[in-house]
Short mmCIF file of C-alpha atoms in Angstrom, two decimals:
data_model
loop_
_atom_site.label_atom_id
_atom_site.label_comp_id
_atom_site.label_asym_id
_atom_site.label_seq_id
_atom_site.Cartn_x
_atom_site.Cartn_y
_atom_site.Cartn_z
CA MET G 28 19.48 -32.38 1.99
CA SER G 29 22.54 -34.52 2.61
CA ARG G 30 26.19 -33.69 3.00
CA ILE G 31 28.66 -36.33 1.90
CA LEU G 32 32.45 -36.43 2.16
CA VAL G 33 34.29 -38.74 -0.22
CA PHE G 34 38.00 -38.94 0.49
CA GLY G 35 40.90 -41.15 -0.48
CA GLY G 36 44.41 -41.27 -1.86
CA ALA G 37 45.67 -40.13 -5.24
CA ARG G 38 43.95 -42.03 -8.08
CA SER G 39 41.82 -43.93 -5.60
CA GLY G 40 38.65 -43.40 -7.63
CA LYS G 41 37.28 -40.85 -5.15
CA SER G 42 36.21 -38.35 -7.86
CA SER G 43 34.48 -41.06 -9.88
CA TYR G 44 32.63 -42.28 -6.81
CA ALA G 45 31.57 -38.74 -5.91
CA GLU G 46 30.34 -38.22 -9.48
CA LYS G 47 28.40 -41.49 -9.28
CA LEU G 48 26.68 -40.28 -6.11
CA ALA G 49 25.87 -36.98 -7.83
CA LEU G 50 24.35 -38.75 -10.83
CA GLN G 51 22.30 -41.06 -8.62
CA SER G 52 20.74 -38.09 -6.85
CA GLY G 53 18.83 -37.18 -10.00
CA LYS G 54 19.37 -33.51 -9.15
CA ARG G 55 20.83 -30.67 -11.18
CA VAL G 56 24.58 -30.87 -10.59
CA VAL G 57 26.81 -27.86 -10.11
CA TYR G 58 30.43 -28.93 -10.21
CA ILE G 59 32.83 -26.61 -8.42
CA ALA G 60 36.40 -27.16 -9.62
CA THR G 61 39.05 -25.79 -7.27
CA ALA G 62 42.14 -26.53 -9.37
CA GLN G 63 44.04 -23.75 -11.08
CA ALA G 64 45.50 -24.56 -14.46
CA GLY G 65 48.99 -23.42 -13.58
CA ASP G 66 51.43 -25.55 -15.54
CA GLU G 67 51.07 -27.89 -18.47
CA GLU G 68 50.74 -31.01 -16.30
CA MET G 69 47.90 -29.46 -14.31
CA GLN G 70 46.16 -28.32 -17.51
CA ALA G 71 46.29 -31.89 -18.82
CA ARG G 72 44.85 -33.26 -15.57
CA ILE G 73 42.02 -30.71 -15.53
CA ALA G 74 41.16 -31.30 -19.21
CA LEU G 75 41.06 -35.05 -18.62
CA HIS G 76 38.73 -34.66 -15.64
CA ARG G 77 36.43 -32.32 -17.56
CA GLN G 78 36.08 -34.75 -20.48
CA GLN G 79 34.94 -37.43 -18.09
CA ARG G 80 32.07 -35.41 -16.61
CA PRO G 81 28.50 -35.39 -17.97
CA ALA G 82 27.97 -32.58 -20.49
CA ASN G 83 24.88 -31.15 -18.78
CA TRP G 84 26.65 -30.43 -15.51
CA ILE G 85 27.36 -26.80 -14.73
CA THR G 86 31.06 -26.26 -14.09
CA VAL G 87 32.17 -23.43 -11.85
CA GLU G 88 35.84 -22.66 -11.29
CA GLN G 89 36.56 -21.24 -7.90
CA ASN G 90 40.03 -21.49 -6.44
CA LEU G 91 39.64 -19.55 -3.21
CA ALA G 92 36.16 -18.24 -2.27
CA LEU G 93 34.57 -21.67 -1.91
CA ALA G 94 31.89 -20.65 0.61
CA ASP G 95 30.60 -17.94 -1.73
CA ALA G 96 30.55 -20.31 -4.69
CA ILE G 97 28.55 -22.94 -2.78
CA ARG G 98 26.09 -20.38 -1.40
CA GLN G 99 25.58 -18.85 -4.83
CA HIS G 100 24.69 -22.13 -6.54
CA ALA G 101 22.84 -23.96 -3.77
CA THR G 102 19.11 -24.57 -4.26
CA PRO G 103 16.87 -27.38 -2.94
CA HIS G 104 16.91 -28.97 -6.40
CA THR G 105 20.67 -28.76 -6.82
CA LEU G 106 23.55 -30.97 -5.83
CA VAL G 107 26.82 -29.10 -5.41
CA LEU G 108 29.89 -31.26 -6.02
CA VAL G 109 33.23 -29.79 -4.90
CA ASP G 110 36.39 -31.40 -6.31
CA CYS G 111 38.52 -31.09 -4.33
CA LEU G 112 39.05 -29.62 -0.86
CA THR G 113 42.75 -30.46 -0.71
CA VAL G 114 43.53 -28.39 -3.79
CA TRP G 115 41.43 -25.53 -2.36
CA LEU G 116 43.41 -25.80 0.89
CA SER G 117 46.64 -25.70 -1.06
CA ASN G 118 45.46 -22.62 -2.97
CA LEU G 119 44.62 -20.83 0.28
CA LEU G 120 47.74 -21.79 2.19
CA PHE G 121 50.17 -21.03 -0.59
CA SER G 122 48.52 -18.11 -2.36
CA GLU G 123 50.11 -15.55 -0.07
CA GLN G 124 53.78 -16.17 0.36
CA ARG G 125 54.02 -13.51 3.03
CA ASP G 126 51.64 -15.49 5.19
CA TYR G 127 53.89 -18.53 5.42
CA PRO G 128 54.01 -19.53 9.05
CA GLU G 129 57.26 -19.35 10.91
CA VAL G 130 58.46 -22.86 11.57
CA GLY G 131 57.40 -23.87 15.05
CA LYS G 132 54.32 -21.67 15.13
CA LEU G 133 52.20 -23.66 12.76
CA ASN G 134 49.52 -21.06 12.38
CA PRO G 135 47.66 -20.88 9.09
CA PRO G 136 47.26 -17.44 7.49
CA ASP G 137 44.23 -15.38 8.54
CA SER G 138 42.79 -15.52 5.03
CA PHE G 139 42.71 -19.32 5.27
CA SER G 140 41.18 -19.33 8.74
CA GLN G 141 38.43 -17.02 7.55
CA GLN G 142 37.72 -18.98 4.38
CA ARG G 143 37.68 -22.24 6.33
CA ALA G 144 35.26 -20.82 8.91
CA GLN G 145 32.98 -19.51 6.18
CA PHE G 146 33.06 -22.82 4.35
CA LEU G 147 32.20 -24.84 7.47
CA GLN G 148 29.40 -22.35 8.20
CA VAL G 149 27.94 -22.73 4.70
CA LEU G 150 28.10 -26.49 5.12
CA GLN G 151 25.75 -26.16 8.11
CA GLU G 152 23.31 -23.82 6.39
CA VAL G 153 23.24 -24.98 2.79
CA THR G 154 19.87 -26.03 1.33
CA SER G 155 21.21 -28.21 -1.50
CA ASP G 156 22.84 -31.60 -1.39
CA VAL G 157 26.60 -31.30 -1.17
CA VAL G 158 29.23 -33.87 -2.13
CA LEU G 159 32.77 -32.95 -1.17
CA VAL G 160 35.90 -34.66 -2.50
CA SER G 161 39.10 -34.59 -0.46
CA ASN G 162 42.48 -36.31 -0.30
CA GLU G 163 44.00 -38.43 2.40
CA VAL G 164 47.61 -37.23 2.51
CA GLY G 165 48.73 -38.26 6.00
CA MET G 166 49.38 -42.00 5.70
CA GLY G 167 52.86 -41.77 4.23
CA ILE G 168 56.12 -41.05 5.97
CA VAL G 169 56.26 -37.66 7.70
CA PRO G 170 57.64 -35.25 5.09
CA GLN G 171 61.02 -33.64 5.72
CA GLY G 172 60.05 -30.04 5.03
CA ALA G 173 58.27 -28.04 7.75
CA VAL G 174 55.93 -26.51 5.18
CA SER G 175 54.93 -29.97 3.93
CA ARG G 176 54.26 -31.12 7.50
CA TRP G 177 52.17 -28.00 8.03
CA PHE G 178 50.16 -28.78 4.89
CA VAL G 179 49.60 -32.39 5.99
CA ASP G 180 48.44 -31.11 9.38
CA GLU G 181 45.99 -28.62 7.91
CA ALA G 182 44.66 -31.15 5.39
CA GLY G 183 44.05 -33.65 8.20
CA ARG G 184 42.37 -31.01 10.37
CA LEU G 185 40.15 -29.96 7.48
CA ASN G 186 39.12 -33.55 6.75
CA GLN G 187 38.23 -34.07 10.41
CA ALA G 188 36.13 -30.89 10.55
CA VAL G 189 34.34 -31.66 7.29
CA ALA G 190 33.71 -35.30 8.24
CA ALA G 191 32.18 -34.12 11.52
CA ALA G 192 29.84 -31.80 9.60
CA CYS G 193 28.78 -34.41 7.03
CA ASP G 194 26.02 -36.99 7.30
CA ARG G 195 27.89 -39.62 5.36
CA VAL G 196 31.63 -40.19 4.89
CA PHE G 197 33.29 -42.62 2.48
CA LEU G 198 36.94 -43.59 2.29
CA VAL G 199 37.72 -44.77 -1.25
CA ALA G 200 40.62 -47.11 -2.07
CA ALA G 201 41.21 -49.05 -5.30
CA GLY G 202 37.92 -47.60 -6.56
CA LEU G 203 35.93 -49.17 -3.73
CA PRO G 204 34.06 -47.07 -1.16
CA LEU G 205 34.16 -47.86 2.53
CA ALA G 206 31.49 -46.19 4.66
CA LEU G 207 33.04 -44.62 7.76
CA LYS G 208 29.89 -42.72 8.75
CA GLY G 209 26.19 -42.79 7.91
CA MET K 16 37.95 -70.00 -9.64
CA SER K 17 38.32 -66.85 -7.61
CA ARG K 18 40.36 -63.72 -8.13
CA ILE K 19 41.49 -61.89 -5.05
CA LEU K 20 43.32 -58.58 -4.67
CA VAL K 21 45.20 -57.99 -1.42
CA PHE K 22 46.62 -54.49 -1.13
CA GLY K 23 48.03 -52.28 1.57
CA GLY K 24 50.93 -50.09 2.59
CA ALA K 25 54.56 -51.04 3.03
CA ARG K 26 54.99 -53.72 5.72
CA SER K 27 51.25 -53.87 6.23
CA GLY K 28 51.23 -57.67 6.24
CA LYS K 29 49.65 -57.85 2.78
CA SER K 30 52.03 -60.53 1.50
CA SER K 31 51.54 -62.67 4.60
CA TYR K 32 47.78 -62.41 4.29
CA ALA K 33 47.91 -63.31 0.59
CA GLU K 34 50.10 -66.32 1.43
CA LYS K 35 47.63 -67.37 4.11
CA LEU K 36 44.79 -67.25 1.58
CA ALA K 37 46.91 -69.33 -0.82
CA LEU K 38 47.62 -71.96 1.85
CA GLN K 39 43.96 -72.14 2.85
CA SER K 40 42.95 -72.90 -0.74
CA GLY K 41 44.57 -76.33 -0.50
CA LYS K 42 45.70 -75.95 -4.10
CA ARG K 43 49.10 -76.24 -5.71
CA VAL K 44 50.65 -72.78 -5.38
CA VAL K 45 52.70 -71.10 -8.08
CA TYR K 46 54.32 -67.98 -6.68
CA ILE K 47 55.22 -65.35 -9.27
CA ALA K 48 57.83 -62.95 -7.93
CA THR K 49 58.08 -59.70 -9.84
CA ALA K 50 61.02 -58.15 -8.01
CA GLN K 51 64.43 -57.88 -9.62
CA ALA K 52 67.40 -58.34 -7.37
CA GLY K 53 69.12 -55.16 -8.43
CA ASP K 54 71.05 -53.87 -5.45
CA GLU K 55 72.12 -55.41 -2.18
CA GLU K 56 69.10 -54.07 -0.28
CA MET K 57 66.67 -55.60 -2.76
CA GLN K 58 68.55 -58.93 -2.68
CA ALA K 59 68.19 -58.98 1.09
CA ARG K 60 64.47 -58.22 0.89
CA ILE K 61 63.89 -60.95 -1.72
CA ALA K 62 65.89 -63.54 0.21
CA LEU K 63 63.94 -62.78 3.37
CA HIS K 64 60.61 -63.17 1.56
CA ARG K 65 61.71 -66.45 0.00
CA GLN K 66 62.75 -67.94 3.35
CA GLN K 67 59.28 -67.21 4.70
CA ARG K 68 57.42 -69.10 1.97
CA PRO K 69 56.49 -72.82 2.11
CA ALA K 70 59.16 -75.01 0.52
CA ASN K 71 56.77 -76.87 -1.78
CA TRP K 72 55.60 -73.76 -3.58
CA ILE K 73 56.84 -73.28 -7.10
CA THR K 74 58.59 -69.94 -7.47
CA VAL K 75 58.66 -68.22 -10.83
CA GLU K 76 60.55 -64.98 -11.37
CA GLN K 77 58.97 -62.76 -13.97
CA ASN K 78 59.69 -59.05 -13.99
CA LEU K 79 57.83 -57.91 -17.10
CA ALA K 80 55.75 -60.51 -19.00
CA LEU K 81 53.28 -61.14 -16.21
CA ALA K 82 50.35 -62.14 -18.43
CA ASP K 83 52.43 -64.87 -20.06
CA ALA K 84 53.66 -66.15 -16.72
CA ILE K 85 50.14 -66.41 -15.31
CA ARG K 86 48.78 -68.09 -18.44
CA GLN K 87 51.64 -70.56 -18.50
CA HIS K 88 51.13 -71.75 -14.94
CA ALA K 89 47.35 -71.55 -14.57
CA THR K 90 45.45 -74.81 -14.23
CA PRO K 91 42.15 -75.54 -12.45
CA HIS K 92 44.09 -77.15 -9.60
CA THR K 93 46.55 -74.30 -9.23
CA LEU K 94 46.51 -71.05 -7.32
CA VAL K 95 48.73 -68.39 -8.84
CA LEU K 96 50.01 -65.84 -6.32
CA VAL K 97 51.58 -62.68 -7.77
CA ASP K 98 53.73 -60.58 -5.42
CA CYS K 99 53.55 -57.79 -6.30
CA LEU K 100 51.83 -55.71 -8.96
CA THR K 101 53.41 -52.44 -7.87
CA VAL K 102 56.92 -53.73 -8.44
CA TRP K 103 55.84 -55.11 -11.82
CA LEU K 104 54.41 -51.69 -12.68
CA SER K 105 57.66 -50.07 -11.65
CA ASN K 106 59.64 -52.52 -13.79
CA LEU K 107 57.48 -51.73 -16.82
CA LEU K 108 57.40 -47.98 -16.39
CA PHE K 109 61.08 -47.56 -15.70
CA SER K 110 62.63 -50.31 -17.79
CA GLU K 111 62.86 -48.11 -20.86
CA GLN K 112 64.31 -44.73 -20.05
CA ARG K 113 63.50 -43.44 -23.52
CA ASP K 114 59.84 -43.99 -22.84
CA TYR K 115 59.70 -41.54 -19.97
CA PRO K 116 56.65 -39.39 -20.49
CA GLU K 117 57.09 -35.72 -21.09
CA VAL K 118 55.85 -33.85 -18.05
CA GLY K 119 52.29 -32.75 -18.67
CA LYS K 120 51.45 -35.61 -21.01
CA LEU K 121 51.30 -38.35 -18.43
CA ASN K 122 51.11 -41.15 -20.94
CA PRO K 123 52.59 -44.49 -20.00
CA PRO K 124 54.89 -46.15 -22.52
CA ASP K 125 53.26 -48.39 -25.14
CA SER K 126 55.03 -51.46 -23.75
CA PHE K 127 53.33 -50.86 -20.41
CA SER K 128 49.91 -50.26 -21.95
CA GLN K 129 50.21 -53.53 -23.86
CA GLN K 130 51.39 -55.52 -20.86
CA ARG K 131 48.65 -54.06 -18.70
CA ALA K 132 45.96 -54.87 -21.27
CA GLN K 133 47.26 -58.44 -21.60
CA PHE K 134 47.37 -58.86 -17.84
CA LEU K 135 43.80 -57.61 -17.36
CA GLN K 136 42.69 -59.91 -20.20
CA VAL K 137 44.34 -62.94 -18.58
CA LEU K 138 42.65 -62.05 -15.33
CA GLN K 139 39.28 -62.42 -17.07
CA GLU K 140 40.14 -65.72 -18.73
CA VAL K 141 42.30 -67.54 -16.26
CA THR K 142 41.14 -70.96 -15.06
CA SER K 143 43.11 -71.05 -11.82
CA ASP K 144 42.58 -69.17 -8.62
CA VAL K 145 44.60 -65.97 -8.58
CA VAL K 146 45.74 -63.93 -5.59
CA LEU K 147 47.33 -60.58 -6.43
CA VAL K 148 49.34 -58.45 -4.03
CA SER K 149 49.61 -54.71 -4.59
CA ASN K 150 50.66 -51.57 -2.75
CA GLU K 151 48.65 -48.57 -1.74
CA VAL K 152 51.02 -45.67 -2.51
CA GLY K 153 48.65 -42.72 -2.86
CA MET K 154 47.75 -41.81 0.73
CA GLY K 155 50.84 -39.73 1.49
CA ILE K 156 51.60 -36.20 0.48
CA VAL K 157 51.73 -35.64 -3.30
CA PRO K 158 55.37 -36.25 -4.29
CA GLN K 159 57.37 -33.32 -5.67
CA GLY K 160 58.77 -35.01 -8.77
CA ALA K 161 56.55 -35.33 -11.87
CA VAL K 162 57.77 -38.89 -12.45
CA SER K 163 56.81 -39.86 -8.91
CA ARG K 164 53.34 -38.35 -9.38
CA TRP K 165 53.03 -40.26 -12.62
CA PHE K 166 53.96 -43.50 -10.87
CA VAL K 167 51.43 -42.85 -8.10
CA ASP K 168 48.76 -42.17 -10.75
CA GLU K 169 49.49 -45.35 -12.67
CA ALA K 170 49.64 -47.44 -9.50
CA GLY K 171 46.26 -46.09 -8.44
CA ARG K 172 44.76 -46.70 -11.88
CA LEU K 173 46.11 -50.25 -11.89
CA ASN K 174 44.69 -50.98 -8.44
CA GLN K 175 41.28 -49.68 -9.53
CA ALA K 176 41.27 -51.80 -12.70
CA VAL K 177 42.41 -54.92 -10.86
CA ALA K 178 39.94 -54.42 -8.01
CA ALA K 179 37.14 -54.10 -10.57
CA ALA K 180 38.19 -57.41 -12.14
CA CYS K 181 38.51 -59.29 -8.84
CA ASP K 182 35.79 -61.10 -6.89
CA ARG K 183 37.22 -60.20 -3.52
CA VAL K 184 39.39 -57.26 -2.42
CA PHE K 185 41.12 -56.81 0.92
CA LEU K 186 42.88 -53.74 2.25
CA VAL K 187 45.46 -54.82 4.83
CA ALA K 188 46.73 -52.52 7.61
CA ALA K 189 48.69 -53.50 10.71
CA GLY K 190 48.40 -57.11 9.56
CA LEU K 191 44.60 -57.02 9.64
CA PRO K 192 42.48 -57.51 6.51
CA LEU K 193 39.51 -55.31 5.75
CA ALA K 194 37.12 -56.63 3.11
CA LEU K 195 36.28 -53.90 0.57
CA LYS K 196 34.58 -56.26 -1.88
CA GLY K 197 33.10 -59.77 -1.85
CA MET R 24 41.93 -55.58 31.15
CA SER R 25 41.89 -54.61 27.52
CA ARG R 26 44.63 -53.64 25.09
CA ILE R 27 43.66 -51.30 22.31
CA LEU R 28 45.67 -50.05 19.34
CA VAL R 29 44.51 -46.82 17.70
CA PHE R 30 46.43 -45.99 14.55
CA GLY R 31 46.05 -43.66 11.60
CA GLY R 32 47.72 -41.03 9.50
CA ALA R 33 49.01 -37.63 10.55
CA ARG R 34 46.20 -35.44 11.93
CA SER R 35 43.73 -38.27 11.49
CA GLY R 36 42.23 -37.73 14.94
CA LYS R 37 43.87 -40.87 16.33
CA SER R 38 45.08 -39.21 19.54
CA SER R 39 41.67 -37.64 20.19
CA TYR R 40 39.96 -40.97 19.69
CA ALA R 41 42.42 -42.72 22.00
CA GLU R 42 41.83 -40.02 24.63
CA LYS R 43 38.08 -40.48 24.26
CA LEU R 44 38.46 -44.22 24.88
CA ALA R 45 40.59 -43.45 27.93
CA LEU R 46 37.99 -41.06 29.33
CA GLN R 47 35.15 -43.53 28.73
CA SER R 48 36.97 -46.19 30.75
CA GLY R 49 36.36 -44.21 33.93
CA LYS R 50 39.79 -45.29 35.15
CA ARG R 51 42.72 -43.29 36.41
CA VAL R 52 44.68 -42.31 33.30
CA VAL R 53 48.44 -42.30 33.08
CA TYR R 54 49.52 -40.64 29.85
CA ILE R 55 52.95 -41.66 28.59
CA ALA R 56 54.31 -39.12 26.13
CA THR R 57 57.14 -40.41 23.96
CA ALA R 58 57.98 -37.20 22.12
CA GLN R 59 61.14 -35.27 22.89
CA ALA R 60 60.92 -31.52 22.73
CA GLY R 61 63.89 -31.11 20.42
CA ASP R 62 63.23 -28.08 18.26
CA GLU R 63 60.77 -25.21 18.45
CA GLU R 64 58.23 -26.87 16.16
CA MET R 65 58.16 -30.03 18.29
CA GLN R 66 57.85 -27.94 21.48
CA ALA R 67 54.81 -26.20 20.00
CA ARG R 68 53.23 -29.51 19.00
CA ILE R 69 53.81 -31.02 22.46
CA ALA R 70 52.45 -27.94 24.25
CA LEU R 71 49.34 -27.99 22.09
CA HIS R 72 48.72 -31.67 22.81
CA ARG R 73 49.22 -31.14 26.54
CA GLN R 74 46.71 -28.27 26.69
CA GLN R 75 44.10 -30.51 25.12
CA ARG R 76 44.38 -33.27 27.74
CA PRO R 77 42.30 -33.41 30.95
CA ALA R 78 44.08 -31.73 33.85
CA ASN R 79 43.78 -34.69 36.22
CA TRP R 80 45.65 -37.09 33.98
CA ILE R 81 49.14 -38.02 35.10
CA THR R 82 51.67 -37.25 32.38
CA VAL R 83 54.88 -39.25 32.18
CA GLU R 84 57.56 -38.45 29.66
CA GLN R 85 59.49 -41.48 28.49
CA ASN R 86 61.34 -41.40 25.20
CA LEU R 87 63.08 -44.77 25.23
CA ALA R 88 62.35 -47.15 28.13
CA LEU R 89 58.68 -47.61 27.34
CA ALA R 90 58.32 -51.09 28.82
CA ASP R 91 59.62 -49.85 32.18
CA ALA R 92 57.31 -46.85 32.13
CA ILE R 93 54.25 -48.98 31.45
CA ARG R 94 55.17 -51.58 34.09
CA GLN R 95 55.81 -48.87 36.67
CA HIS R 96 52.42 -47.20 36.25
CA ALA R 97 50.17 -50.18 35.52
CA THR R 98 47.61 -51.12 38.16
CA PRO R 99 44.19 -52.80 37.79
CA HIS R 100 42.52 -49.40 38.30
CA THR R 101 44.68 -47.58 35.80
CA LEU R 102 44.52 -47.04 32.07
CA VAL R 103 47.90 -46.39 30.50
CA LEU R 104 47.73 -44.34 27.31
CA VAL R 105 50.88 -44.26 25.17
CA ASP R 106 51.13 -41.53 22.53
CA CYS R 107 52.77 -42.54 20.34
CA LEU R 108 54.62 -45.69 19.33
CA THR R 109 55.95 -44.26 16.07
CA VAL R 110 57.77 -41.46 17.83
CA TRP R 111 59.15 -43.98 20.33
CA LEU R 112 60.35 -46.13 17.42
CA SER R 113 61.98 -43.10 15.88
CA ASN R 114 63.71 -42.26 19.16
CA LEU R 115 65.08 -45.79 19.44
CA LEU R 116 66.18 -46.18 15.84
CA PHE R 117 67.86 -42.81 15.57
CA SER R 118 69.19 -42.26 19.07
CA GLU R 119 72.42 -44.05 18.33
CA GLN R 120 73.94 -42.90 15.09
CA ARG R 121 76.57 -45.62 15.26
CA ASP R 122 73.86 -48.25 15.08
CA TYR R 123 72.60 -47.17 11.68
CA PRO R 124 72.15 -50.28 9.60
CA GLU R 125 74.27 -50.75 6.54
CA VAL R 126 72.07 -50.42 3.52
CA GLY R 127 71.02 -53.88 2.40
CA LYS R 128 71.23 -55.42 5.85
CA LEU R 129 68.18 -53.74 7.31
CA ASN R 130 68.82 -54.85 10.85
CA PRO R 131 67.59 -52.62 13.63
CA PRO R 132 70.06 -51.81 16.40
CA ASP R 133 70.25 -54.24 19.33
CA SER R 134 68.98 -51.60 21.73
CA PHE R 135 65.81 -51.30 19.66
CA SER R 136 65.32 -55.05 19.38
CA GLN R 137 65.64 -55.36 23.15
CA GLN R 138 63.29 -52.48 23.89
CA ARG R 139 60.75 -53.81 21.40
CA ALA R 140 60.88 -57.30 22.89
CA GLN R 141 60.44 -55.89 26.40
CA PHE R 142 57.54 -53.72 25.29
CA LEU R 143 55.72 -56.61 23.59
CA GLN R 144 56.35 -58.73 26.70
CA VAL R 145 54.87 -56.07 28.98
CA LEU R 146 51.87 -55.84 26.70
CA GLN R 147 51.18 -59.53 27.39
CA GLU R 148 51.61 -59.24 31.14
CA VAL R 149 50.24 -55.85 32.06
CA THR R 150 47.37 -55.69 34.56
CA SER R 151 46.00 -52.29 33.53
CA ASP R 152 44.06 -51.25 30.47
CA VAL R 153 46.40 -50.02 27.77
CA VAL R 154 45.59 -47.76 24.83
CA LEU R 155 48.38 -47.38 22.29
CA VAL R 156 48.53 -44.71 19.60
CA SER R 157 50.54 -45.31 16.45
CA ASN R 158 50.98 -43.90 12.96
CA GLU R 159 50.31 -45.46 9.60
CA VAL R 160 53.30 -44.33 7.53
CA GLY R 161 53.41 -46.90 4.73
CA MET R 162 50.62 -45.85 2.38
CA GLY R 163 52.54 -43.18 0.50
CA ILE R 164 55.12 -43.60 -2.22
CA VAL R 165 58.19 -45.60 -1.21
CA PRO R 166 60.67 -43.03 0.13
CA GLN R 167 63.92 -42.51 -1.78
CA GLY R 168 66.32 -42.78 1.14
CA ALA R 169 67.27 -46.25 2.43
CA VAL R 170 67.02 -45.04 6.03
CA SER R 171 63.47 -43.80 5.41
CA ARG R 172 62.51 -47.15 3.87
CA TRP R 173 64.01 -48.87 6.88
CA PHE R 174 61.96 -46.70 9.20
CA VAL R 175 58.77 -47.41 7.24
CA ASP R 176 59.54 -51.13 7.41
CA GLU R 177 60.14 -51.11 11.16
CA ALA R 178 57.04 -48.97 11.79
CA GLY R 179 54.94 -51.41 9.78
CA ARG R 180 56.43 -54.42 11.57
CA LEU R 181 55.79 -52.80 14.94
CA ASN R 182 52.17 -52.02 14.08
CA GLN R 183 51.64 -55.62 12.98
CA ALA R 184 53.15 -57.03 16.17
CA VAL R 185 51.19 -54.66 18.40
CA ALA R 186 47.92 -55.25 16.53
CA ALA R 187 48.41 -58.99 16.98
CA ALA R 188 48.86 -58.49 20.74
CA CYS R 189 45.86 -56.18 21.16
CA ASP R 190 42.22 -57.14 21.74
CA ARG R 191 40.86 -54.26 19.71
CA VAL R 192 42.37 -52.29 16.83
CA PHE R 193 41.02 -49.12 15.27
CA LEU R 194 42.17 -47.37 12.11
CA VAL R 195 41.24 -43.68 12.32
CA ALA R 196 40.77 -41.47 9.26
CA ALA R 197 39.15 -38.03 9.08
CA GLY R 198 38.43 -38.37 12.81
CA LEU R 199 36.34 -41.51 12.29
CA PRO R 200 37.33 -44.88 13.79
CA LEU R 201 37.13 -48.08 11.78
CA ALA R 202 37.27 -51.29 13.80
CA LEU R 203 39.75 -53.73 12.26
CA LYS R 204 39.73 -56.14 15.22
CA GLY R 205 37.55 -56.82 18.25
#
């Protein structure tokens, strides 16, 4: 089985490219959506994405327990597509207000550390193909809020860890993939 | 004729690289500037850019009707250089305050949709070489305002559509071009 | 001797990659840290970075006079690693409040122009290997404040000038280096 990371900026075409890779595999596709339909804007974005996916794909919504969702749906004949890791990270970091780090300490909440460890573990063990979509969020100006900087840091750390665990890594920009690994 | 997209971040050297490609073509260059000299800062930026261009280039200022401007100046012996698409997008999206999308709907104004369609059509038909400069704006943290997110979305969509229509695409960073296509 | 620029977004793995290049050189490493431990968050970041570096590296803290620091420590058997240029730029641009540019003029303060010229001069003359770490900050949405735009502009200009002076340039994303030059 192969593990592929597809990452890029907002509206870079990363999801479309990941979906193309999933289709080309010829396998049964389980699509794990990490977004929560909170407000109206997010509902519209999710609905638009869903319309654009093939009808025979199995869609699973899982906002937090990503490792469990992957393990549950992984088989040798399946490709698990996760879209996207950055939204999952955001869900984990901001789901428990009490776990906000004190400025200057920069520690993620325990729940996130555990979920991240479990996810990276599953990525090593999984028997299906996995395609993971993530965002590049660190190439703009350093954000003014400490919480935003903390999020950028954790997103970058997660991308590094996932890229290290994957066989192939693509950076997508203007709809065009650039192979960084594999 | 060839169609080339040169995109990159702010002060990445994308304009300089596009101008170098234009010079190398040996053709008559028509430079279409999309920026409007609104405030003093923008005037200074435009004046600086103009000083740096060859004196024999023909400069055309066109903030909105880009398709018409390209069609009007395109000949087989001409290279049309457009700098830049992101500013043109901004002009179109924000020129009509009443057309602001409601948050959650994310629809661009009709005037923009029409101009975009005409521009992409011209790009297919044009008989001159075309070099297009655009910005990558989606690799930072997701902006907090809905209108900013909407702009980032439309800029990313435009870059994808233009890259698909071009023969060659370069991402420029630190003044160095990276071929993504062609 | 070789001059290498390693740049990338926040938490892209650029520092780790630069440190790997320094280790592989087999030379004596002088690490020039440009960050100032202003607030608690910055102190934590600096302490974390320091823990991760080999114990036998010589650490020099120099926030402003970078050219002098490089010249002082450069020998044919030394590799000078500077981490990072963006923080140095920030120190120079914002160290003298009175030198803030008027909006629309966009001129950096004289002290910065001098330091930059001296740094680029040293980069031409230096007899040691040099590895320079810098940030890509221009691929997000254009920031709203004029001072932020000015910083993005100067950071982009600096990266272009340094990339032009270096023999090898790497863009790092998700921990993976992409050779743009050399």
